[in-house]
């Protein structure tokens, strides 16, 4: 029988970080990570396998990170959790734990439409063999349809479009791609770019059925339109993987994920949960949140890993920060968009500025950067922000996320001291983060 003080079940974004955090906070404890797959793909890198990277083997999480943190590894599927005995059943025998951290992640959502089980229809599983098969099938296919125009759908579309002789079409239910996380003016810029790169984008497109005789041949929409398809990728979201938790009667939350409190403790005090399998509450108002992101998994894992032998950390809830990139266009979002904030009942003031990201504008690499900040009108508290620009967007949106998390006001941000350099940033006079706050303040007076 295997045994460890702390057992982490799951070897991806949440599991690895929970184990490393447990090692940092509990140096004298033995830690064992159990995962079912031999090799773990980097989830966020999966779309890039098919264009930029060239293969699943170039997108793997190295196990050296476990070795260097003295974390033991068992590769085996867990088939049962016996909470009374504190034992997991695995293909490699039993595993005894004192504390258990569940990080079993999520599985893709299958839409309830006819034809999803046809040959040639793929979900996006975080599994190397599946990703290899998808690559082989893509090589044999010409007409590729991606259902879902969220960030995963558009990243897949652009990467597959980089392979010669492919017709790639994105079908999005809403009026815009990315509309769950960006205001319309940002979404339409991304759509225009995708079109200019040869990807067909059809919005307000409700898929009625996927058709074919054994193998997929087309996707039909409710308005009668149809798109030819040799291969279909479903990119419409994911649901928590809770089979083991359910079977062992851990409490589930309102969204069907494993119920946890702010310390990531489940209904069993010896078991914590983090990442896509754990129930989330929103930073805004505390209601249930459907978001599933690596940024959230990391936060929760750093809480769970620290808390297993006495509570040290709590979550403020999920605010939702992420970025995406197609070609040279990068976009980032944190917190609430203007339209989301209004829908939730906030009275908002937004400040938007656009400026070159270098100074003077003749410096190499100069490109426009646009920042939109959304504030609650009466308190001036920052509710969210969106950025469009080039590579530096990834870090700028993280700064904005930190401002949201610390509930900074427009005045706090306007008073920032920001370092600038001609080759690296916008001009100090036009620094977009500070100026977007100033623009909003002028609209509040
Ligand atoms: C294509 C794609 C792109 C993405 N891009 C981004 C991005 O750019 N930014 C971002 O923030 N988020 C992104 N995400 C979301 C992000 O990847 C997830 O939020 C993150 O992977 C969650 O990590 P996790 O460890 O909770 O779960 P998972 O990654 O789902 O991992 C679950 C782990 O548990 C193991 N496991 C489950 N059941 C068992 C069992 N019974 N026995 C043993 N092991 C088991 C699995 O094998 C796996 O190792 C993306 C997701 C996808 C699919």
PDB file of N, CA, C and O in Angstrom, residues 3 18 51 56-57 62 82 93 103 119 162 177 190 229 233 255 287 316 338-339 362 384 401 438:
ATOM      1  N   UNK A   3       1.336   5.308   0.766  1.00  0.00           N
ATOM      2  CA  UNK A   3       0.799   6.140   1.837  1.00  0.00           C
ATOM      3  C   UNK A   3       1.565   7.469   1.885  1.00  0.00           C
ATOM      4  O   UNK A   3       2.768   7.512   1.607  1.00  0.00           O
ATOM      5  N   UNK A  18      -0.987  22.876  -6.017  1.00  0.00           N
ATOM      6  CA  UNK A  18      -1.400  22.524  -4.646  1.00  0.00           C
ATOM      7  C   UNK A  18      -0.286  21.730  -3.959  1.00  0.00           C
ATOM      8  O   UNK A  18       0.046  21.965  -2.789  1.00  0.00           O
ATOM      9  N   UNK A  51      -0.643  24.504 -34.833  1.00  0.00           N
ATOM     10  CA  UNK A  51      -0.023  25.451 -35.750  1.00  0.00           C
ATOM     11  C   UNK A  51       1.370  25.789 -35.281  1.00  0.00           C
ATOM     12  O   UNK A  51       2.362  25.196 -35.721  1.00  0.00           O
ATOM     13  N   UNK A  56       1.729  17.536 -30.065  1.00  0.00           N
ATOM     14  CA  UNK A  56       1.436  17.437 -28.626  1.00  0.00           C
ATOM     15  C   UNK A  56       2.682  17.238 -27.765  1.00  0.00           C
ATOM     16  O   UNK A  56       2.727  17.658 -26.615  1.00  0.00           O
ATOM     17  N   UNK A  57       3.716  16.585 -28.331  1.00  0.00           N
ATOM     18  CA  UNK A  57       4.928  16.312 -27.536  1.00  0.00           C
ATOM     19  C   UNK A  57       5.665  17.600 -27.180  1.00  0.00           C
ATOM     20  O   UNK A  57       6.523  17.605 -26.305  1.00  0.00           O
ATOM     21  N   UNK A  62       6.628  19.360 -17.577  1.00  0.00           N
ATOM     22  CA  UNK A  62       7.721  18.458 -17.189  1.00  0.00           C
ATOM     23  C   UNK A  62       7.559  17.958 -15.746  1.00  0.00           C
ATOM     24  O   UNK A  62       7.177  18.732 -14.861  1.00  0.00           O
ATOM     25  N   UNK A  82     -12.444   6.117  -0.232  1.00  0.00           N
ATOM     26  CA  UNK A  82     -13.081   5.622   0.994  1.00  0.00           C
ATOM     27  C   UNK A  82     -12.766   6.636   2.093  1.00  0.00           C
ATOM     28  O   UNK A  82     -11.659   6.665   2.645  1.00  0.00           O
ATOM     29  N   UNK A  93      -3.058  -0.386  -6.606  1.00  0.00           N
ATOM     30  CA  UNK A  93      -3.270  -0.705  -5.192  1.00  0.00           C
ATOM     31  C   UNK A  93      -3.818   0.487  -4.422  1.00  0.00           C
ATOM     32  O   UNK A  93      -4.133   1.529  -5.010  1.00  0.00           O
ATOM     33  N   UNK A 103      -8.097  17.566  -7.146  1.00  0.00           N
ATOM     34  CA  UNK A 103      -7.869  18.498  -8.267  1.00  0.00           C
ATOM     35  C   UNK A 103      -8.157  17.741  -9.549  1.00  0.00           C
ATOM     36  O   UNK A 103      -7.319  17.655 -10.451  1.00  0.00           O
ATOM     37  N   UNK A 119     -18.573  10.251 -36.283  1.00  0.00           N
ATOM     38  CA  UNK A 119     -17.113  10.200 -36.451  1.00  0.00           C
ATOM     39  C   UNK A 119     -16.654  11.553 -37.013  1.00  0.00           C
ATOM     40  O   UNK A 119     -17.295  12.123 -37.896  1.00  0.00           O
ATOM     41  N   UNK A 162      -3.424  28.028 -39.923  1.00  0.00           N
ATOM     42  CA  UNK A 162      -2.018  28.162 -40.325  1.00  0.00           C
ATOM     43  C   UNK A 162      -1.549  26.953 -41.140  1.00  0.00           C
ATOM     44  O   UNK A 162      -0.517  26.993 -41.781  1.00  0.00           O
ATOM     45  N   UNK A 177     -18.162  36.895 -31.146  1.00  0.00           N
ATOM     46  CA  UNK A 177     -17.196  36.005 -30.494  1.00  0.00           C
ATOM     47  C   UNK A 177     -16.676  36.709 -29.246  1.00  0.00           C
ATOM     48  O   UNK A 177     -16.623  37.946 -29.207  1.00  0.00           O
ATOM     49  N   UNK A 190     -11.438  41.604 -32.912  1.00  0.00           N
ATOM     50  CA  UNK A 190     -10.918  40.241 -33.058  1.00  0.00           C
ATOM     51  C   UNK A 190     -11.571  39.542 -34.257  1.00  0.00           C
ATOM     52  O   UNK A 190     -10.899  38.852 -35.036  1.00  0.00           O
ATOM     53  N   UNK A 229     -18.477  20.197 -43.555  1.00  0.00           N
ATOM     54  CA  UNK A 229     -17.491  19.891 -42.500  1.00  0.00           C
ATOM     55  C   UNK A 229     -16.948  18.477 -42.667  1.00  0.00           C
ATOM     56  O   UNK A 229     -17.713  17.528 -42.805  1.00  0.00           O
ATOM     57  N   UNK A 233     -14.931  20.644 -34.267  1.00  0.00           N
ATOM     58  CA  UNK A 233     -14.384  20.739 -32.909  1.00  0.00           C
ATOM     59  C   UNK A 233     -15.402  21.479 -32.045  1.00  0.00           C
ATOM     60  O   UNK A 233     -15.867  22.562 -32.406  1.00  0.00           O
ATOM     61  N   UNK A 255     -23.543  24.791  -8.845  1.00  0.00           N
ATOM     62  CA  UNK A 255     -23.215  24.563 -10.260  1.00  0.00           C
ATOM     63  C   UNK A 255     -22.828  23.106 -10.519  1.00  0.00           C
ATOM     64  O   UNK A 255     -22.408  22.757 -11.620  1.00  0.00           O
ATOM     65  N   UNK A 287     -22.185  35.308  -5.593  1.00  0.00           N
ATOM     66  CA  UNK A 287     -23.037  34.252  -6.157  1.00  0.00           C
ATOM     67  C   UNK A 287     -22.181  33.182  -6.827  1.00  0.00           C
ATOM     68  O   UNK A 287     -20.975  33.349  -6.991  1.00  0.00           O
ATOM     69  N   UNK A 316     -11.084  35.390  -2.079  1.00  0.00           N
ATOM     70  CA  UNK A 316     -12.031  36.517  -2.218  1.00  0.00           C
ATOM     71  C   UNK A 316     -13.100  36.216  -3.256  1.00  0.00           C
ATOM     72  O   UNK A 316     -13.976  37.042  -3.503  1.00  0.00           O
ATOM     73  N   UNK A 338     -18.173  46.422 -19.241  1.00  0.00           N
ATOM     74  CA  UNK A 338     -19.207  47.453 -19.024  1.00  0.00           C
ATOM     75  C   UNK A 338     -20.593  46.831 -19.125  1.00  0.00           C
ATOM     76  O   UNK A 338     -21.461  47.063 -18.284  1.00  0.00           O
ATOM     77  N   UNK A 339     -20.802  45.994 -20.142  1.00  0.00           N
ATOM     78  CA  UNK A 339     -22.148  45.435 -20.313  1.00  0.00           C
ATOM     79  C   UNK A 339     -22.479  44.436 -19.200  1.00  0.00           C
ATOM     80  O   UNK A 339     -23.616  44.408 -18.702  1.00  0.00           O
ATOM     81  N   UNK A 362       8.205  56.507 -33.347  1.00  0.00           N
ATOM     82  CA  UNK A 362       9.109  55.913 -34.336  1.00  0.00           C
ATOM     83  C   UNK A 362       9.968  54.806 -33.759  1.00  0.00           C
ATOM     84  O   UNK A 362      10.751  54.177 -34.478  1.00  0.00           O
ATOM     85  N   UNK A 384     -13.627  46.416 -13.453  1.00  0.00           N
ATOM     86  CA  UNK A 384     -12.997  45.579 -14.472  1.00  0.00           C
ATOM     87  C   UNK A 384     -12.264  46.404 -15.496  1.00  0.00           C
ATOM     88  O   UNK A 384     -12.337  47.637 -15.498  1.00  0.00           O
ATOM     89  N   UNK A 401      -6.004  43.404 -13.012  1.00  0.00           N
ATOM     90  CA  UNK A 401      -6.667  42.410 -12.143  1.00  0.00           C
ATOM     91  C   UNK A 401      -6.305  42.648 -10.679  1.00  0.00           C
ATOM     92  O   UNK A 401      -7.163  42.552  -9.786  1.00  0.00           O
ATOM     93  N   UNK A 438      -8.096  58.714 -15.328  1.00  0.00           N
ATOM     94  CA  UNK A 438      -8.331  60.164 -15.372  1.00  0.00           C
ATOM     95  C   UNK A 438      -9.555  60.497 -16.244  1.00  0.00           C
ATOM     96  O   UNK A 438     -10.372  61.344 -15.884  1.00  0.00           O
TER      97      UNK A 438
END
